Short mmCIF file of C-alpha atoms and ligand atoms in Angstrom, two decimals:
data_model
loop_
_atom_site.label_atom_id
_atom_site.label_comp_id
_atom_site.label_asym_id
_atom_site.label_seq_id
_atom_site.Cartn_x
_atom_site.Cartn_y
_atom_site.Cartn_z
CA UNK A 2 -1.32 53.51 64.30
CA UNK A 3 -0.53 50.65 61.92
CA UNK A 4 2.99 49.25 61.91
CA UNK A 5 5.12 50.42 58.98
CA UNK A 6 5.23 47.05 57.26
CA UNK A 7 2.66 44.30 56.73
CA UNK A 8 4.04 40.90 55.75
CA UNK A 9 1.52 38.53 54.19
CA UNK A 10 2.58 34.94 54.85
CA UNK A 11 4.55 33.35 57.67
CA UNK A 12 6.58 30.88 55.60
CA UNK A 13 10.39 30.78 55.70
CA UNK A 14 10.61 34.01 53.73
CA UNK A 15 8.02 36.08 55.60
CA UNK A 16 9.30 34.97 59.00
CA UNK A 17 12.95 35.58 58.09
CA UNK A 18 11.99 39.08 57.01
CA UNK A 19 10.05 39.58 60.25
CA UNK A 20 13.00 38.49 62.35
CA UNK A 21 15.43 40.72 60.45
CA UNK A 22 13.10 43.72 60.89
CA UNK A 23 12.70 42.85 64.56
CA UNK A 24 16.47 42.96 65.00
CA UNK A 25 16.69 46.28 63.19
CA UNK A 26 13.93 47.81 65.34
CA UNK A 27 11.56 48.34 62.39
CA UNK A 28 7.89 47.84 63.21
CA UNK A 29 5.95 45.17 61.29
CA UNK A 30 3.07 42.71 61.49
CA UNK A 31 2.68 39.26 59.91
CA UNK A 32 -0.67 37.93 58.63
CA UNK A 33 -0.66 34.16 58.18
CA UNK A 34 -3.28 31.85 56.69
CA UNK A 35 -2.63 28.93 59.05
CA UNK A 36 -4.84 28.72 62.09
CA UNK A 37 -2.07 27.98 64.56
CA UNK A 38 1.69 27.84 64.76
CA UNK A 39 1.84 24.03 64.93
CA UNK A 40 0.87 23.27 61.34
CA UNK A 41 2.95 20.31 60.23
CA UNK A 42 1.36 19.89 56.83
CA UNK A 43 4.19 21.50 54.87
CA UNK A 44 6.82 19.14 56.24
CA UNK A 45 9.88 18.09 54.36
CA UNK A 46 13.57 18.62 54.70
CA UNK A 47 15.29 21.71 53.28
CA UNK A 48 19.01 22.11 52.59
CA UNK A 49 20.17 25.52 53.73
CA UNK A 50 23.01 26.94 51.67
CA UNK A 51 26.00 28.85 53.07
CA UNK A 52 25.83 31.82 50.73
CA UNK A 53 22.06 32.48 51.02
CA UNK A 54 19.91 30.74 53.66
CA UNK A 55 22.71 30.43 56.21
CA UNK A 56 23.78 34.02 55.62
CA UNK A 57 20.24 35.22 56.33
CA UNK A 58 20.15 33.14 59.53
CA UNK A 59 23.50 34.61 60.61
CA UNK A 60 22.22 38.16 60.03
CA UNK A 61 19.09 37.19 61.95
CA UNK A 62 21.24 36.07 64.91
CA UNK A 63 19.80 32.54 64.62
CA UNK A 64 22.69 30.55 63.22
CA UNK A 65 23.64 28.94 66.57
CA UNK A 66 20.02 27.87 67.04
CA UNK A 67 19.94 26.52 63.47
CA UNK A 68 23.05 24.42 64.15
CA UNK A 69 21.20 22.58 66.93
CA UNK A 70 18.94 21.05 64.26
CA UNK A 71 21.12 21.16 61.13
CA UNK A 72 21.87 17.68 59.78
CA UNK A 73 25.23 17.65 58.01
CA UNK A 74 25.06 13.85 57.93
CA UNK A 75 22.09 14.08 55.55
CA UNK A 76 24.08 15.89 52.85
CA UNK A 77 25.07 12.49 51.42
CA UNK A 78 23.79 12.40 47.84
CA UNK A 79 23.53 9.42 45.48
CA UNK A 80 22.19 8.79 41.99
CA UNK A 81 20.92 5.42 40.78
CA UNK A 82 19.37 4.18 37.56
CA UNK A 83 15.97 2.50 37.34
CA UNK A 84 17.60 -0.89 37.91
CA UNK A 85 18.65 0.44 41.32
CA UNK A 86 22.36 0.46 40.40
CA UNK A 87 24.27 3.30 42.09
CA UNK A 88 26.09 5.41 39.53
CA UNK A 89 27.16 8.40 41.63
CA UNK A 90 27.95 9.01 45.29
CA UNK A 91 28.79 12.34 46.96
CA UNK A 92 29.90 11.93 50.56
CA UNK A 93 28.72 14.05 53.48
CA UNK A 94 30.29 17.51 53.45
CA UNK A 95 30.58 17.87 49.67
CA UNK A 96 28.61 21.11 49.91
CA UNK A 97 27.95 23.36 52.88
CA UNK A 98 24.19 22.79 52.74
CA UNK A 99 22.95 20.97 55.86
CA UNK A 100 19.36 19.76 56.03
CA UNK A 101 16.71 20.94 58.46
CA UNK A 102 13.05 19.98 58.64
CA UNK A 103 10.79 22.81 57.49
CA UNK A 104 8.79 22.66 60.69
CA UNK A 105 11.98 23.10 62.78
CA UNK A 106 13.09 26.07 60.70
CA UNK A 107 9.66 27.61 61.12
CA UNK A 108 9.78 27.11 64.88
CA UNK A 109 13.23 28.72 65.20
CA UNK A 110 11.95 31.77 63.32
CA UNK A 111 8.66 31.90 65.25
CA UNK A 112 10.45 31.73 68.59
CA UNK A 113 12.60 34.70 67.57
CA UNK A 114 9.77 37.23 67.22
CA UNK A 115 7.08 38.31 69.69
CA UNK A 116 3.94 36.19 69.31
CA UNK A 117 1.85 39.39 69.25
CA UNK A 118 3.38 40.28 65.87
CA UNK A 119 1.68 37.36 64.10
CA UNK A 120 -2.00 37.27 63.28
CA UNK A 121 -2.92 33.64 62.61
CA UNK A 122 -5.98 32.57 60.67
CA UNK A 123 -5.80 35.65 58.41
CA UNK A 124 -6.27 34.50 54.83
CA UNK A 125 -5.70 37.43 52.49
CA UNK A 126 -8.40 37.77 49.83
CA UNK A 127 -6.71 40.60 48.02
CA UNK A 128 -5.32 44.12 48.15
CA UNK A 129 -7.55 47.02 47.15
CA UNK A 130 -7.00 50.78 47.04
CA UNK A 131 -8.98 53.40 48.95
CA UNK A 132 -9.92 56.73 47.38
CA UNK A 133 -6.60 58.25 48.51
CA UNK A 134 -4.61 55.47 46.86
CA UNK A 135 -3.72 53.65 50.12
CA UNK A 136 -3.55 49.87 50.10
CA UNK A 137 -6.21 47.99 52.03
CA UNK A 138 -5.77 44.36 53.01
CA UNK A 139 -8.94 42.30 53.00
CA UNK A 140 -9.08 38.95 54.74
CA UNK A 141 -11.59 36.14 54.40
CA UNK A 142 -12.45 36.41 58.12
CA UNK A 143 -13.98 39.82 57.48
CA UNK A 144 -11.05 41.80 58.89
CA UNK A 145 -9.49 44.55 56.83
CA UNK A 146 -6.30 46.49 57.58
CA UNK A 147 -4.58 49.54 56.14
CA UNK A 148 -2.19 52.37 56.94
CA UNK A 149 1.03 50.52 56.11
CA UNK A 150 3.98 52.11 54.34
CA UNK A 151 4.76 48.78 52.70
CA UNK A 152 2.83 45.56 52.11
CA UNK A 153 5.11 42.60 51.39
CA UNK A 154 3.60 39.57 49.64
CA UNK A 155 5.38 36.56 51.14
CA UNK A 156 2.33 34.40 50.53
CA UNK A 157 3.88 31.72 48.35
CA UNK A 158 3.21 30.38 44.86
CA UNK A 159 -0.47 31.38 44.77
CA UNK A 160 0.08 34.86 46.17
CA UNK A 161 -2.95 37.10 46.51
CA UNK A 162 -0.71 40.19 46.56
CA UNK A 163 0.89 39.41 43.19
CA UNK A 164 -2.09 40.52 41.05
CA UNK A 165 -1.77 44.09 42.40
CA UNK A 166 1.82 44.26 41.14
CA UNK A 167 2.20 42.20 37.98
CA UNK A 168 0.18 40.20 35.48
CA UNK A 169 2.66 37.32 35.77
CA UNK A 170 1.06 34.01 36.74
CA UNK A 171 2.52 30.59 37.58
CA UNK A 172 2.70 28.27 34.57
CA UNK A 173 2.36 24.50 34.83
CA UNK A 174 5.63 22.74 34.00
CA UNK A 175 4.07 19.48 32.76
CA UNK A 176 5.41 17.64 35.81
CA UNK A 177 4.20 16.51 39.20
CA UNK A 178 5.84 15.05 42.23
CA UNK A 179 3.64 12.66 44.16
CA UNK A 180 4.88 12.68 47.75
CA UNK A 181 4.55 9.84 50.23
CA UNK A 182 6.19 8.46 53.37
CA UNK A 183 7.86 5.41 54.82
CA UNK A 184 7.69 5.95 58.59
CA UNK A 185 9.43 3.98 61.35
CA UNK A 186 6.97 1.17 62.01
CA UNK A 187 6.40 0.55 58.29
CA UNK A 188 7.41 -3.04 57.46
CA UNK A 189 9.89 -1.72 54.86
CA UNK A 190 11.52 0.76 57.24
CA UNK A 191 14.48 -1.34 58.36
CA UNK A 192 15.26 -2.20 54.72
CA UNK A 193 15.21 1.51 53.92
CA UNK A 194 17.61 2.23 56.76
CA UNK A 195 20.07 -0.42 55.55
CA UNK A 196 19.71 0.20 51.81
CA UNK A 197 19.21 3.97 51.68
CA UNK A 198 20.52 5.21 55.01
CA UNK A 199 21.26 8.92 55.36
CA UNK A 200 20.73 11.76 52.89
CA UNK A 201 19.10 11.64 49.48
CA UNK A 202 18.95 8.95 46.82
CA UNK A 203 17.74 10.04 43.38
CA UNK A 204 16.72 7.21 41.03
CA UNK A 205 16.21 8.20 37.41
CA UNK A 206 15.13 6.43 34.24
CA UNK A 207 12.70 6.50 31.32
CA UNK A 208 11.95 10.18 32.06
CA UNK A 209 10.69 9.43 35.57
CA UNK A 210 12.10 9.77 39.08
CA UNK A 211 11.95 8.19 42.48
CA UNK A 212 13.59 10.51 45.02
CA UNK A 213 14.09 9.24 48.55
CA UNK A 214 15.05 11.67 51.29
CA UNK A 215 15.66 10.97 54.98
CA UNK A 216 13.89 13.40 57.33
CA UNK A 217 14.84 14.71 60.77
CA UNK A 218 12.67 12.15 62.56
CA UNK A 219 14.32 9.28 60.65
CA UNK A 220 11.34 8.71 58.36
CA UNK A 221 11.73 8.72 54.58
CA UNK A 222 9.92 11.09 52.26
CA UNK A 223 9.42 9.69 48.76
CA UNK A 224 8.80 11.77 45.65
CA UNK A 225 7.57 10.03 42.48
CA UNK A 226 8.45 12.37 39.60
CA UNK A 227 6.10 11.99 36.63
CA UNK A 228 4.98 13.95 33.57
CA UNK A 229 1.19 14.18 33.63
CA UNK A 230 -1.55 16.67 32.71
CA UNK A 231 -2.08 19.62 35.02
CA UNK A 232 -5.38 18.24 36.35
CA UNK A 233 -3.98 14.72 36.95
CA UNK A 234 -5.10 14.71 40.60
CA UNK A 235 -7.94 17.24 40.59
CA UNK A 236 -9.37 15.75 37.38
CA UNK A 237 -9.77 12.38 39.10
CA UNK A 238 -7.14 10.31 37.23
CA UNK A 239 -6.04 9.16 40.69
CA UNK A 240 -7.56 9.33 44.16
CA UNK A 241 -4.55 9.78 46.41
CA UNK A 242 -6.63 9.12 49.53
CA UNK A 243 -7.11 5.53 48.28
CA UNK A 244 -3.63 4.26 49.16
CA UNK A 245 -3.90 0.80 47.63
CA UNK A 246 -5.26 1.91 44.25
CA UNK A 247 -2.66 4.72 44.13
CA UNK A 248 0.12 2.18 44.69
CA UNK A 249 -1.30 -0.06 41.95
CA UNK A 250 -1.50 2.82 39.49
CA UNK A 251 2.15 3.77 40.02
CA UNK A 252 3.23 0.12 39.81
CA UNK A 253 1.44 -0.25 36.46
CA UNK A 254 2.96 -0.11 32.97
CA UNK A 255 1.88 3.54 32.77
CA UNK A 256 4.49 4.46 35.37
CA UNK A 257 7.08 2.31 37.19
CA UNK A 258 6.31 -1.30 36.15
CA UNK A 259 9.69 -1.80 34.47
CA UNK A 260 11.70 -0.47 37.44
CA UNK A 261 13.76 -2.64 39.81
CA UNK A 262 11.77 -4.66 42.28
CA UNK A 263 13.54 -3.09 45.26
CA UNK A 264 12.43 0.37 44.05
CA UNK A 265 8.88 -0.83 43.37
CA UNK A 266 8.86 -2.17 46.93
CA UNK A 267 9.05 1.43 48.09
CA UNK A 268 5.87 2.22 46.15
CA UNK A 269 4.21 -0.94 47.51
CA UNK A 270 4.85 0.29 51.06
CA UNK A 271 4.38 4.06 50.62
CA UNK A 272 1.73 5.82 52.67
CA UNK A 273 0.15 9.30 52.88
CA UNK A 274 0.24 10.20 49.20
CA UNK A 275 -0.10 13.88 48.34
CA UNK A 276 0.39 15.92 45.15
CA UNK A 277 2.95 18.60 44.42
CA UNK A 278 2.26 20.00 40.97
CA UNK A 279 5.20 21.95 39.68
CA UNK A 280 4.69 25.53 38.52
CA UNK A 281 7.00 28.40 37.68
CA UNK A 282 6.75 32.08 36.89
CA UNK A 283 7.86 32.54 33.26
CA UNK A 284 11.32 34.15 33.58
CA UNK A 285 10.60 36.70 30.84
CA UNK A 286 7.86 38.20 33.08
CA UNK A 287 10.29 38.63 35.97
CA UNK A 288 10.36 42.42 36.01
CA UNK A 289 7.74 45.08 36.71
CA UNK A 290 7.36 48.79 37.18
CA UNK A 291 7.73 49.51 40.92
CA UNK A 292 4.38 49.95 42.68
CA UNK A 293 4.66 52.32 45.65
CA UNK A 294 3.91 50.54 48.90
CA UNK A 295 3.85 46.99 47.53
CA UNK A 296 6.39 44.27 46.80
CA UNK A 297 6.84 40.50 46.58
CA UNK A 298 9.39 38.13 48.10
CA UNK A 299 10.14 34.40 47.90
CA UNK A 300 7.81 32.06 46.00
CA UNK A 301 5.23 34.85 45.67
CA UNK A 302 7.71 36.68 43.46
CA UNK A 303 9.38 33.81 41.66
CA UNK A 304 8.04 30.33 42.30
CA UNK A 305 10.24 27.92 40.36
CA UNK A 306 10.36 24.23 39.62
CA UNK A 307 12.58 22.38 42.12
CA UNK A 308 16.32 22.98 42.05
CA UNK A 309 17.14 22.91 45.77
CA UNK A 310 17.28 26.72 45.90
CA UNK A 311 13.64 27.72 46.58
CA UNK A 312 13.92 28.31 50.29
CA UNK A 313 17.44 29.73 49.97
CA UNK A 314 16.41 32.19 47.30
CA UNK A 315 13.41 33.19 49.45
CA UNK A 316 15.61 33.82 52.49
CA UNK A 317 18.07 35.79 50.34
CA UNK A 318 15.14 38.03 49.29
CA UNK A 319 14.23 38.61 52.92
CA UNK A 320 17.81 39.58 53.73
CA UNK A 321 18.09 41.88 50.72
CA UNK A 322 14.79 43.67 51.44
CA UNK A 323 15.46 44.06 55.18
CA UNK A 324 18.94 45.46 54.47
CA UNK A 325 17.59 48.01 51.99
CA UNK A 326 14.82 49.10 54.37
CA UNK A 327 17.37 49.54 57.16
CA UNK A 328 19.59 51.58 54.81
CA UNK A 329 16.93 54.04 53.65
CA UNK A 330 14.57 53.93 56.63
CA UNK A 331 10.81 53.65 56.49
CA UNK A 332 10.51 57.26 55.30
CA UNK A 333 12.15 56.34 52.00
CA UNK A 334 10.77 52.84 51.77
CA UNK A 335 9.91 53.01 48.06
CA UNK A 336 13.57 53.61 47.25
CA UNK A 337 14.46 50.57 49.34
CA UNK A 338 11.93 48.51 47.37
CA UNK A 339 13.22 49.69 43.98
CA UNK A 340 16.78 48.63 44.87
CA UNK A 341 15.59 45.36 46.41
CA UNK A 342 13.56 44.49 43.32
CA UNK A 343 16.48 45.17 40.96
CA UNK A 344 18.56 42.76 43.02
CA UNK A 345 15.72 40.21 43.30
CA UNK A 346 14.88 40.16 39.56
CA UNK A 347 18.41 38.97 38.70
CA UNK A 348 18.34 36.28 41.38
CA UNK A 349 14.83 35.22 40.36
CA UNK A 350 15.59 34.79 36.63
CA UNK A 351 18.64 32.66 37.45
CA UNK A 352 16.60 30.64 39.95
CA UNK A 353 13.67 29.98 37.60
CA UNK A 354 15.94 29.06 34.68
CA UNK A 355 17.97 26.73 36.86
CA UNK A 356 14.74 24.99 37.95
CA UNK A 357 13.70 24.51 34.33
CA UNK A 358 17.14 23.19 33.43
CA UNK A 359 17.11 20.83 36.40
CA UNK A 360 13.64 19.57 35.40
CA UNK A 361 14.82 18.79 31.87
CA UNK A 362 17.83 16.92 33.25
CA UNK A 363 15.77 14.87 35.70
CA UNK A 364 13.28 13.90 32.97
CA UNK A 365 15.99 13.18 30.38
CA UNK A 366 15.63 9.66 28.96
CA UNK A 367 19.14 8.90 30.25
CA UNK A 368 18.53 10.75 33.52
CA UNK A 369 21.50 9.41 35.54
CA UNK A 370 24.09 10.41 32.95
CA UNK A 371 22.37 13.76 32.31
CA UNK A 372 22.37 14.57 36.03
CA UNK A 373 26.00 13.58 36.54
CA UNK A 374 27.10 15.72 33.62
CA UNK A 375 24.91 18.61 34.90
CA UNK A 376 26.64 18.45 38.31
CA UNK A 377 30.05 18.33 36.63
CA UNK A 378 29.29 21.49 34.67
CA UNK A 379 27.94 23.28 37.75
CA UNK A 380 31.05 22.31 39.76
CA UNK A 381 33.43 23.39 36.97
CA UNK A 382 31.63 26.74 36.61
CA UNK A 383 31.76 27.29 40.38
CA UNK A 384 35.51 26.47 40.44
CA UNK A 385 36.20 28.83 37.54
CA UNK A 386 34.29 31.71 39.10
CA UNK A 387 35.93 31.32 42.56
C1 LIG B 425 6.91 19.47 48.87
C2 LIG B 425 7.94 20.56 48.68
C3 LIG B 425 9.29 20.28 48.85
C4 LIG B 425 10.24 21.29 48.68
N1 LIG B 425 11.55 21.01 48.86
C5 LIG B 425 12.47 22.00 48.77
C6 LIG B 425 13.85 21.77 49.02
O1 LIG B 425 14.26 20.65 49.33
N2 LIG B 425 14.72 22.81 48.95
C7 LIG B 425 14.28 24.07 48.63
O2 LIG B 425 15.10 25.02 48.58
N3 LIG B 425 12.99 24.32 48.39
C8 LIG B 425 12.08 23.33 48.44
N4 LIG B 425 10.78 23.59 48.18
C9 LIG B 425 10.40 24.97 47.80
C10 LIG B 425 10.35 25.82 49.05
O3 LIG B 425 9.51 25.19 49.97
C11 LIG B 425 9.84 27.21 48.74
O4 LIG B 425 10.61 27.80 47.74
C12 LIG B 425 9.89 28.07 50.01
O5 LIG B 425 9.11 27.51 51.04
C13 LIG B 425 9.41 29.48 49.72
O6 LIG B 425 9.20 30.16 50.92
P1 LIG B 425 8.09 31.29 51.01
O7 LIG B 425 8.08 31.72 52.44
O8 LIG B 425 8.34 32.28 49.95
O9 LIG B 425 6.72 30.57 50.61
P2 LIG B 425 5.91 29.43 51.37
O10 LIG B 425 6.83 28.47 52.03
O11 LIG B 425 4.93 28.90 50.39
O12 LIG B 425 5.15 30.21 52.52
C14 LIG B 425 4.04 31.03 52.22
C15 LIG B 425 3.27 31.30 53.51
O13 LIG B 425 2.19 32.15 53.21
C16 LIG B 425 1.00 31.64 53.75
N5 LIG B 425 -0.10 32.05 52.86
C17 LIG B 425 -0.37 31.58 51.62
N6 LIG B 425 -1.45 32.21 51.11
C18 LIG B 425 -1.84 33.10 52.05
C19 LIG B 425 -2.91 34.05 52.11
N7 LIG B 425 -3.77 34.19 51.09
N8 LIG B 425 -3.03 34.81 53.22
C20 LIG B 425 -2.15 34.68 54.26
N9 LIG B 425 -1.13 33.78 54.26
C21 LIG B 425 -0.98 33.02 53.17
C22 LIG B 425 1.19 30.12 53.78
O14 LIG B 425 0.37 29.49 54.73
C23 LIG B 425 2.68 30.03 54.14
O15 LIG B 425 2.90 30.03 55.52
C24 LIG B 425 9.82 22.61 48.33
C25 LIG B 425 8.46 22.88 48.16
C26 LIG B 425 7.52 21.87 48.34
C27 LIG B 425 6.06 22.21 48.14
#
C-alpha cells in the first residue's frame, strides 16, 4: 500500500508539510533529489516571520527547537549608498523575524520526522498518468511510484510536477545576484566584523547592489546585485570558478568601479562565487483549474524575485495545505486541495508582486532613497491595517 501523500522535494516547504502531516497522523512519503541529508550547498540565512514561518513551526511543535538557533541579534538592518555612507539603521528587534541558517532549519525539520519517510537520491523526471488516470511518479534512478491520493510538488523553482498542473513557467527578471563569501580566516574578516558587524547591510547605487549578510557561523555572505542577460553565467560572460578574473570583472567600469573603496575591498576579498539568477512566475498565471490528486506548494507554485518572504510564504503554504487535509481527511483530499489552492493563489500573487516591486526599488537609480520610502509605505500600511 502506498502512503496517502507523496511530497516531491525536501526543502523547507516539503519538510514542514511532512512534519505537520506526521503530527496529524496522516501517512506520507518524501522524495528528495539530494543524495544525503547533509547537503550544505543551499546555505544562507533566512529570516522567519512571526505570522507565517514561525506560525508553521509552532503548529509543527518545533518552535522551542527553532529558538535554540534563531538569531534575533542579526535582525539589525542598515542601508548605505555606493559611497558607503549609512543612510538608514533599524535596530535589532524592529521586526519579529529572527534569522536562522537554512541548513539548521532543514536539520530541525529532518530530525522531527522518521528517517524512513524520506527517500534520498530520488530525482523526479515527471508525472505521467496510467490508463486508469492514476498519477505515476518517474525518477531518474529508474524507480517509479504510484497509488497516492495526492502528489504535492514541493520541488522548488524548476518543479517537475508543475507541468502536469499548469502551463505557467518561471520568467527571467533581468537580474542576477552573484553570491560569494568572506569567511573567518579571510584577511578582510576582522574589518568586516568591525565595519559591518551583525545583521544585514544593503548598499545601493547606480541600479546595482552589494548586500552583506552575517551568517550563523559568523561568516559573511555577499550578494552582488546586477542587471545582466539571462545567460550571463551559462553563456560564458564570466567564469565564476576563476575567482581572480571574476573579482576583476566586478571591479571594472562595467560594474562597481565607481563604488567606495571599502565596498570594492569586499569584492577584492570575496571567495566562492556562485550565481543566483532571479526568476518569477508571472502573477497573472497564478490560478489553475484544480487537477485531482496533484498540487503545488512553495517555490514550485510561486517562485518570486527576492522580497524576504520566499521561505515564509512556502511554510505558510505547508501549514494551509496540512490544515485543510486534516479538516477533510484523505477521503476528501481533492476538496482540501481546492480550498488550499484558493488560499494559496491570493498569497502567491501578493508575494510575486511584492518581489517585483522590491526588485524595482533595489535597482532604482537612487536606490537608498527608494528603499527608505518603500519601507516607510510598508510600515504605514501595516500600522493602518492593525
Ligand atoms: C541564494 C538564495 C537566498 C535566499 N534568501 C532568502 C531569504 O533571505 N529569505 C527568504 O524568505 N527566502 C530566500 N530565498 C528563497 C527561499 O529560499 C525559497 O523561497 C524557499 O527555499 C522555498 O522553499 P521550497 O521548499 O518551496 O523550495 P526549495 O527550497 O527550492 O526546495 C526544493 C527541494 O526540492 C528538491 N528538488 C528539486 N527538484 C527536485 C526533483 N526533480 N526531484 C526531487 N526533489 C527535487 C530540492 O533538492 C530541494 O530540497 C533565497 C533563495 C536563494 C536561492
